Coordinates of C-alpha atoms and ligand atoms in Angstrom, one line a residue:
X24 CA -12.2 -2.7 -2.0
X25 CA -10.5 -5.8 -0.7
X26 CA -7.5 -6.2 1.6
X27 CA -5.2 -9.1 2.2
X28 CA -2.4 -9.4 4.8
X29 CA -0.2 -12.3 5.9
X30 CA -1.6 -14.6 8.7
X31 CA 1.6 -14.0 10.7
X32 CA 3.3 -10.9 12.1
X33 CA 6.2 -9.8 14.2
X34 CA 5.7 -7.6 17.3
X35 CA 8.0 -4.6 16.9
X36 CA 8.8 -4.5 20.6
X37 CA 10.2 -8.0 20.4
X38 CA 12.2 -7.1 17.3
X39 CA 13.6 -4.0 19.1
X40 CA 14.7 -6.1 22.1
X41 CA 16.4 -8.7 19.8
X42 CA 18.3 -5.9 18.1
X43 CA 19.4 -4.2 21.3
X44 CA 17.2 -1.1 20.6
X45 CA 14.8 0.5 23.0
X46 CA 11.2 -0.7 22.0
X47 CA 10.1 3.0 22.2
X48 CA 12.2 3.7 19.1
X49 CA 10.2 1.4 16.9
X50 CA 6.8 1.7 18.5
X51 CA 6.7 5.4 19.3
X52 CA 9.7 6.7 17.3
X53 CA 8.6 5.0 14.0
X54 CA 4.9 4.6 14.9
X55 CA 4.7 0.9 14.1
X56 CA 3.4 -1.8 16.5
X57 CA 3.4 -4.9 14.3
X58 CA 4.6 -5.8 10.9
X59 CA 3.1 -8.5 8.6
X60 CA 5.6 -11.2 7.7
X61 CA 4.4 -13.8 5.2
X62 CA 5.3 -17.5 5.5
X63 CA 6.7 -19.4 2.5
X64 CA 3.3 -20.2 0.9
X65 CA 2.5 -16.5 0.4
X66 CA 3.9 -14.2 -2.3
X67 CA 2.9 -11.1 -4.2
X68 CA 0.6 -13.2 -6.3
X69 CA -1.3 -14.9 -3.5
X70 CA -1.8 -11.6 -1.6
X71 CA -3.0 -9.9 -4.8
X72 CA -5.4 -12.7 -5.6
X73 CA -6.8 -12.8 -2.1
X74 CA -7.4 -9.0 -2.0
X75 CA -9.0 -9.1 -5.5
X76 CA -11.3 -11.9 -4.5
X77 CA -12.5 -9.9 -1.5
X78 CA -13.1 -6.8 -3.7
X79 CA -15.2 -8.8 -6.2
X80 CA -17.2 -10.6 -3.5
X81 CA -17.8 -7.4 -1.5
X82 CA -19.1 -5.6 -4.6
X83 CA -21.1 -8.7 -5.9
X84 CA -19.1 -8.3 -9.1
X85 CA -18.7 -11.1 -11.6
X86 CA -15.2 -11.8 -13.0
X87 CA -16.8 -11.3 -16.4
X88 CA -17.5 -7.6 -15.6
X89 CA -13.7 -6.8 -15.4
X90 CA -12.4 -5.3 -18.6
X91 CA -9.0 -4.1 -17.2
X92 CA -6.8 -5.7 -14.6
X93 CA -3.6 -3.9 -13.5
X94 CA -1.4 -5.0 -10.6
X95 CA 1.0 -2.3 -9.3
X96 CA 4.0 -3.9 -7.5
X97 CA 7.6 -3.4 -6.9
X98 CA 8.1 -7.0 -5.7
X99 CA 7.0 -8.9 -8.8
X100 CA 7.7 -12.6 -9.1
X101 CA 8.9 -12.7 -12.7
X102 CA 10.9 -10.4 -15.1
X103 CA 8.4 -11.1 -17.9
X104 CA 5.1 -12.7 -16.8
X105 CA 3.0 -10.1 -14.8
X106 CA 1.5 -10.8 -11.4
X107 CA -1.7 -9.8 -13.1
X108 CA -1.8 -12.8 -15.3
X109 CA -1.5 -15.2 -12.4
X110 CA -4.3 -13.2 -10.7
X111 CA -6.4 -13.6 -13.9
X112 CA -6.0 -17.3 -13.8
X113 CA -6.7 -17.7 -10.1
X114 CA -9.8 -15.6 -10.2
X115 CA -11.1 -16.9 -13.6
X116 CA -11.3 -13.5 -15.2
X117 CA -12.5 -13.2 -18.8
X118 CA -10.1 -13.5 -21.8
X119 CA -11.5 -10.2 -23.0
X120 CA -9.6 -8.3 -20.4
X121 CA -6.6 -6.1 -20.8
X122 CA -4.0 -7.2 -18.3
X123 CA -0.6 -6.0 -17.2
X124 CA 1.7 -4.9 -14.3
X125 CA 2.9 -1.4 -13.4
X126 CA 6.1 -0.4 -11.5
X127 CA 7.2 2.8 -10.0
X128 CA 8.2 1.9 -6.4
X129 CA 5.2 2.6 -4.1
X130 CA 3.6 4.8 -6.7
X131 CA 3.0 1.9 -9.1
X132 CA -0.6 1.2 -7.9
X133 CA -1.5 4.9 -8.1
X134 CA -0.2 5.0 -11.7
X135 CA -2.5 2.1 -12.4
X136 CA -5.5 3.7 -10.6
X137 CA -5.1 7.0 -12.5
X138 CA -5.0 5.2 -15.8
X139 CA -8.1 3.2 -14.9
X140 CA -9.9 6.4 -14.1
X141 CA -9.0 7.8 -17.5
X142 CA -10.2 4.5 -19.1
X143 CA -13.5 4.8 -17.4
X144 CA -13.9 8.5 -18.0
X145 CA -13.0 8.2 -21.7
X146 CA -15.9 5.8 -22.3
X147 CA -13.5 2.9 -23.3
X148 CA -14.8 0.8 -20.3
X149 CA -18.2 0.5 -22.0
X150 CA -19.8 -0.3 -18.7
X151 CA -17.1 -2.7 -17.5
X152 CA -15.0 -2.2 -14.4
X153 CA -11.3 -2.0 -13.8
X154 CA -9.7 -4.1 -11.1
X155 CA -6.6 -2.4 -9.7
X156 CA -4.5 -4.3 -7.2
X157 CA -1.5 -3.1 -5.2
X158 CA 0.5 -6.0 -3.8
X159 CA 3.9 -6.1 -2.2
X160 CA 6.2 -7.7 0.3
X161 CA 8.5 -5.1 1.8
X162 CA 11.9 -6.5 2.7
X163 CA 15.0 -4.9 4.0
X164 CA 18.2 -6.6 5.3
X165 CA 18.0 -8.2 8.8
X166 CA 19.7 -5.8 11.3
X167 CA 19.5 -2.7 9.0
X168 CA 17.7 0.5 9.9
X169 CA 15.0 -0.4 7.4
X170 CA 14.2 -3.7 9.1
X171 CA 11.5 -2.4 11.4
X172 CA 9.7 -0.8 8.4
X173 CA 8.9 -4.0 6.6
X174 CA 5.4 -5.4 6.0
X175 CA 3.4 -7.2 3.5
X176 CA -0.1 -6.9 2.0
X177 CA -2.4 -6.1 -0.9
X178 CA -5.3 -3.8 -1.5
X179 CA -7.6 -4.3 -4.5
X180 CA -10.0 -1.7 -5.8
X181 CA -12.8 -1.7 -8.3
X182 CA -13.0 1.4 -10.5
X183 CA -16.2 2.1 -12.3
X184 CA -18.5 5.0 -13.3
X185 CA -20.7 4.2 -10.2
X186 CA -18.3 4.2 -7.3
X187 CA -19.6 3.0 -4.0
X188 CA -16.8 4.2 -1.8
X189 CA -15.1 7.3 -3.1
X190 CA -15.6 9.5 -6.1
X191 CA -12.1 10.4 -7.2
X192 CA -12.4 14.0 -8.6
X193 CA -11.6 14.5 -12.2
X194 CA -8.8 17.1 -12.8
X195 CA -8.2 17.5 -9.1
X196 CA -4.7 16.1 -9.0
X197 CA -1.1 17.4 -8.7
X198 CA 2.0 15.4 -9.7
X199 CA 5.6 15.8 -8.8
X200 CA 8.4 13.7 -10.1
X201 CA 12.2 13.9 -9.9
X202 CA 15.1 11.5 -10.6
X203 CA 16.5 10.7 -7.1
X204 CA 18.4 7.8 -5.5
X205 CA 16.6 7.5 -2.2
X206 CA 15.3 3.9 -2.3
X207 CA 15.9 1.1 -4.9
X208 CA 16.3 -2.6 -5.3
X209 CA 18.9 -3.8 -7.8
X210 CA 17.9 -6.7 -10.0
X211 CA 20.4 -9.0 -8.1
X212 CA 18.9 -8.3 -4.7
X213 CA 16.0 -9.5 -2.7
X214 CA 16.5 -6.8 -0.1
X215 CA 15.6 -3.1 -0.8
X216 CA 18.5 -0.6 -0.4
X217 CA 17.7 2.8 1.0
X218 CA 19.3 6.1 1.9
X219 CA 16.9 6.3 4.8
X220 CA 17.1 9.9 6.0
X221 CA 17.5 11.2 2.5
X222 CA 14.4 9.2 1.5
X223 CA 12.4 11.2 4.1
X224 CA 13.7 14.5 2.6
X225 CA 12.7 13.3 -0.9
X226 CA 9.2 12.3 0.3
X227 CA 8.7 15.7 1.9
X228 CA 10.0 17.6 -1.2
X229 CA 7.6 15.5 -3.3
X230 CA 4.7 16.2 -1.0
X231 CA 5.3 19.9 -1.3
X232 CA 5.6 19.8 -5.1
X233 CA 2.5 17.6 -5.5
X234 CA 0.4 19.6 -3.0
X235 CA 1.3 22.9 -4.8
X236 CA 0.4 21.4 -8.1
X237 CA -2.9 20.1 -6.7
X238 CA -3.8 23.6 -5.4
X239 CA -3.2 25.1 -8.8
X240 CA -5.3 22.4 -10.5
X241 CA -8.1 22.5 -8.0
X242 CA -8.1 26.3 -7.5
X243 CA -9.5 28.2 -4.6
X244 CA -6.0 28.6 -3.1
X245 CA -6.5 32.1 -1.8
X246 CA -9.5 31.3 0.4
X247 CA -9.9 31.7 4.2
X248 CA -7.9 29.5 6.7
X249 CA -5.6 26.6 6.1
X250 CA -6.0 25.1 2.6
X251 CA -6.0 21.6 4.0
X252 CA -9.0 22.4 6.2
X253 CA -11.0 21.8 3.0
X254 CA -10.4 18.1 3.6
X255 CA -12.2 16.1 6.3
X256 CA -9.2 13.8 6.4
X257 CA -5.7 13.4 4.8
X258 CA -4.3 10.1 3.9
X259 CA -0.6 9.9 3.3
X260 CA 1.6 7.1 1.9
X261 CA 2.7 5.4 5.2
X262 CA 6.1 3.6 5.1
X263 CA 5.8 3.9 8.9
X264 CA 3.3 6.0 11.0
X265 CA 5.8 8.7 12.0
X266 CA 6.3 9.5 8.3
X267 CA 2.7 10.5 8.1
X268 CA 3.2 12.7 11.1
X269 CA 6.2 14.4 9.4
X270 CA 4.2 14.7 6.2
X271 CA 1.3 16.4 8.0
X272 CA 3.5 18.8 9.9
X273 CA 5.1 19.8 6.6
X274 CA 1.9 20.2 4.8
X275 CA 0.3 22.3 7.6
X276 CA 3.5 24.5 7.7
X277 CA 3.1 25.1 4.0
X278 CA -0.5 26.2 4.8
X279 CA 0.9 28.7 7.3
X280 CA -0.4 26.9 10.3
X281 CA 1.6 28.0 13.4
X282 CA 0.7 24.8 15.3
X283 CA 1.1 22.2 12.5
X284 CA 0.7 19.2 14.8
X285 CA -2.6 20.3 16.4
X286 CA -4.8 18.9 13.6
X287 CA -2.9 15.5 13.3
X288 CA -5.3 13.3 15.4
X289 CA -8.4 14.8 13.7
X290 CA -7.2 14.7 10.1
X291 CA -4.8 11.8 10.0
X292 CA -5.1 9.6 13.1
X293 CA -7.8 7.2 11.9
X294 CA -5.9 6.4 8.7
X295 CA -3.0 5.0 10.7
X296 CA -4.8 2.4 12.8
X297 CA -4.3 -0.5 10.3
X298 CA -0.9 0.5 8.9
X299 CA 0.5 0.5 12.5
X300 CA -0.6 -3.2 12.7
X301 CA 0.7 -4.2 9.2
X302 CA 3.8 -2.1 8.4
X303 CA 4.8 -0.8 5.0
X304 CA 3.0 -2.6 2.2
X305 CA 4.6 -0.3 -0.5
X306 CA 2.1 0.2 -3.3
X307 CA -0.9 -0.6 -1.2
X308 CA 0.2 1.4 1.8
X309 CA -1.8 4.6 1.2
X310 CA -4.9 2.5 0.2
X311 CA -4.6 0.5 3.4
X312 CA -4.6 3.8 5.2
X313 CA -7.8 4.8 3.3
X314 CA -9.4 1.6 4.3
X315 CA -8.4 2.3 7.9
X316 CA -9.9 5.7 7.7
X317 CA -13.2 4.5 6.3
X318 CA -13.3 1.6 8.8
X319 CA -12.4 3.4 12.0
X320 CA -13.4 7.1 11.7
X321 CA -16.3 7.6 14.2
X322 CA -17.8 10.6 12.3
X323 CA -20.0 10.3 9.2
X324 CA -17.7 11.2 6.3
X325 CA -20.5 11.0 3.7
X326 CA -20.1 13.8 1.1
X327 CA -16.8 14.9 2.7
X328 CA -13.5 15.4 0.8
X329 CA -10.5 13.3 1.5
X330 CA -7.0 14.3 0.4
X331 CA -4.7 11.4 -0.8
X332 CA -0.9 11.6 -1.2
X333 CA 0.9 8.8 -2.9
X334 CA 4.7 8.7 -3.0
X335 CA 7.0 6.3 -4.9
X336 CA 10.7 6.5 -4.5
X337 CA 12.9 7.3 -7.4
X338 CA 10.5 9.4 -7.6
X339 CA 6.9 10.1 -8.5
X340 CA 4.2 11.5 -6.3
X341 CA 0.6 12.5 -6.6
X342 CA -1.8 14.5 -4.4
X343 CA -5.4 13.9 -5.4
X344 CA -8.8 13.9 -3.8
X345 CA -12.1 12.1 -3.5
X346 CA -15.5 12.5 -2.0
X347 CA -16.8 9.7 0.3
X348 CA -20.0 8.1 -0.8
X349 CA -23.1 7.3 1.3
X350 CA -22.7 3.9 2.8
X351 CA -19.0 3.7 2.1
X352 CA -18.0 3.4 5.8
X353 CA -20.5 0.6 6.5
X354 CA -19.2 -1.3 3.4
X355 CA -15.6 -1.1 4.5
X356 CA -16.5 -2.0 8.1
X357 CA -18.3 -5.1 6.8
X358 CA -15.0 -6.4 5.4
X359 CA -14.1 -7.2 9.0
X360 CA -10.5 -6.1 8.6
X361 CA -9.9 -5.4 12.3
X362 CA -11.1 -8.9 13.2
X363 CA -8.8 -10.4 10.5
X364 CA -5.8 -8.5 11.9
X365 CA -6.7 -9.7 15.4
X366 CA -6.7 -13.4 14.2
X367 CA -3.1 -13.4 13.0
X368 CA -0.4 -15.4 14.8
X369 CA 2.8 -13.8 16.3
X370 CA 6.1 -15.1 15.1
X371 CA 9.0 -15.3 17.6
X372 CA 12.2 -13.5 16.4
X373 CA 14.0 -16.8 15.6
X374 CA 10.9 -18.0 13.6
X375 CA 10.9 -14.7 11.7
X376 CA 14.6 -14.9 11.0
X377 CA 14.1 -18.5 9.7
X378 CA 11.3 -17.3 7.4
X379 CA 13.5 -14.5 6.1
X380 CA 16.2 -17.0 5.2
X381 CA 13.8 -19.4 3.6
X382 CA 12.2 -16.6 1.5
X383 CA 15.6 -16.0 -0.1
X384 CA 15.2 -19.2 -2.0
X385 CA 11.4 -19.2 -2.6
X386 CA 11.7 -18.7 -6.4
X387 CA 13.6 -22.0 -6.8
X388 CA 11.7 -24.0 -4.1
X389 CA 10.5 -27.4 -5.6
X390 CA 6.7 -27.5 -5.6
X391 CA 5.3 -29.4 -2.7
X392 CA 3.3 -32.5 -3.7
X393 CA 0.5 -31.9 -1.1
X394 CA -2.3 -29.9 -2.7
X395 CA -3.2 -26.9 -0.6
X396 CA -6.1 -24.5 -1.2
X397 CA -7.0 -20.9 -1.0
X398 CA -4.5 -19.2 -3.3
X399 CA -1.3 -20.5 -1.8
X400 CA 2.2 -20.6 -3.4
X401 CA 3.4 -24.2 -3.6
X402 CA 6.8 -23.8 -5.2
X403 CA 8.1 -24.2 -8.8
X404 CA 8.1 -27.1 -11.2
X405 CA 10.0 -26.9 -14.6
X406 CA 10.7 -23.3 -13.6
X407 CA 7.0 -22.5 -13.5
X408 CA 5.3 -21.2 -10.3
X409 CA 2.5 -23.4 -9.0
X410 CA -0.4 -22.1 -7.0
X411 CA -3.1 -23.9 -5.1
X412 CA -6.5 -22.5 -6.0
Ligands
LIG13 N1 11.7 6.3 22.1 C1 10.9 7.1 21.3 N2 11.4 7.5 20.1 C2 12.7 7.3 19.8 C3 13.5 6.5 20.6 C4 13.0 6.0 21.9 N3 13.7 5.3 22.7 N4 14.7 6.4 20.0 C5 14.7 7.1 18.9 N5 13.4 7.6 18.7 C6 12.9 8.3 17.5 C7 13.9 9.3 16.9 O1 13.9 10.5 17.6 C8 13.3 9.4 15.5 O2 12.2 10.3 15.5 P1 12.1 11.5 14.6 O3 12.2 11.0 13.2 O4 10.8 12.2 14.9 O5 13.3 12.4 14.9 C9 12.7 8.0 15.2 O6 12.7 7.4 16.5 C10 13.6 7.2 14.3 O7 14.9 7.2 14.8 P2 16.2 7.4 13.8 O8 15.9 8.4 12.8 O9 17.4 7.4 14.6 O10 16.0 5.9 13.1 P3 17.0 5.3 12.1 O11 18.0 6.2 11.6 O12 17.5 4.0 12.7 O13 16.0 4.8 10.9 C11 14.6 5.3 9.0 C12 14.8 5.5 10.5 C13 15.6 6.1 8.2 C14 13.2 5.8 8.7 C15 14.8 3.8 8.7 O14 13.8 3.0 9.4 C16 14.7 3.5 7.2 O15 15.6 3.6 6.4 N6 13.4 3.1 6.7 C17 13.2 2.7 5.3 C18 13.1 3.9 4.4 C19 11.7 4.6 4.6 O16 10.7 4.1 5.0 N7 11.7 5.9 4.1 C20 10.5 6.7 4.1 C21 10.4 7.7 3.0 S1 10.6 6.9 1.4 C22 9.1 6.1 1.2 O17 8.1 6.5 1.8 C23 9.0 5.0 0.1 C24 8.9 3.7 0.8 O18 7.8 3.3 1.1 C25 10.1 3.0 1.2

């Protein structure tokens, strides 16, 4: 696994004060402390490439071992050329690699992951690995209710028949999909549009449908106690921390738990440590929460089952599960994600608003002459995006 977040962020308490809102509404009411805000040399491609490089390095995996690269995103940089092709170029992946991009709001990365699992299980991988990257920059209009639920980041995952972190369980998955208009981004808009409170209802309805479908697929629904106590942890899609709390309350109520909040800290709390520092990263959000769980849970999760709920507006959702492998927590800790988050620089609100304005024209920005390094977006030349390697 690899994770990339912008080097800069906005403190939600500062944003609340600038918007004339009580800081408690954003920090406690939404459950977000900071949100990642990328500067103009960062885009969906650079975040994806940085996360992918970390995943390859951490697994000591050669680019030639990758036979499938899929980038799930809802904030792509081109209507035709996939983010995945840029990532292939930046990472130097083999030409014998199937490469494309998937889209279904925040579910796009999970769609890619599930397909990669089938590719590995079918034998088509022939010993090679799939590289799945979820990369997005969440953007709502300045001053809108969605503004405090922005964020940016990417999570990359290697999928193989010898998983080092989590064995995703074959057949144990439940899907729910329904055509709804809860969150969308028209082709002419940089900002997402959302029917906020309705989107929360859609999320919860999808959770219920996917969870019921999972129970039917996995069996054992009539056993003793709350069904979700079969999981050592539950990782929900996290547009903002409070949504995970609402999700957990709903799921435990479905389980017949008369005190549905009582298990929240135990089953969900550790997955929210990093999301509360980064904000919504759309496709990667649930996987950042998984990284957070593996990195910060004090107990040994080896051999224990984790429930995962992915939700994409529009909508498609999936509840699935995996078993944590020996050494997984140490491997994720070794990525040093907390230290990376601590090294970021805070933007003042005027700086953030300048960045938001500048990002509106990023796609037409002339490429800077100065050569940078480390997967940075430099602008465009002859309508082609230029990246520093
Ligand atoms: N101190 C503490 N808490 C406070 C407070 C204060 N001073 N003032 C208000 N609050 C609480 C409220 O009680 C509320 O809590 P509950 O939800 O538990 O009741 C919380 O703060 C938020 O207050 P509001 O509901 O009044 O906030 P809002 O209407 O301004 O906006 C929102 C909330 C609808 C989530 C908005 O931020 C939004 O539209 N966000 C984007 C959409 C989104 O993330 N939807 C999630 C489901 S869809 C999805 O998951 C896909 C995706 O990634 C987008």
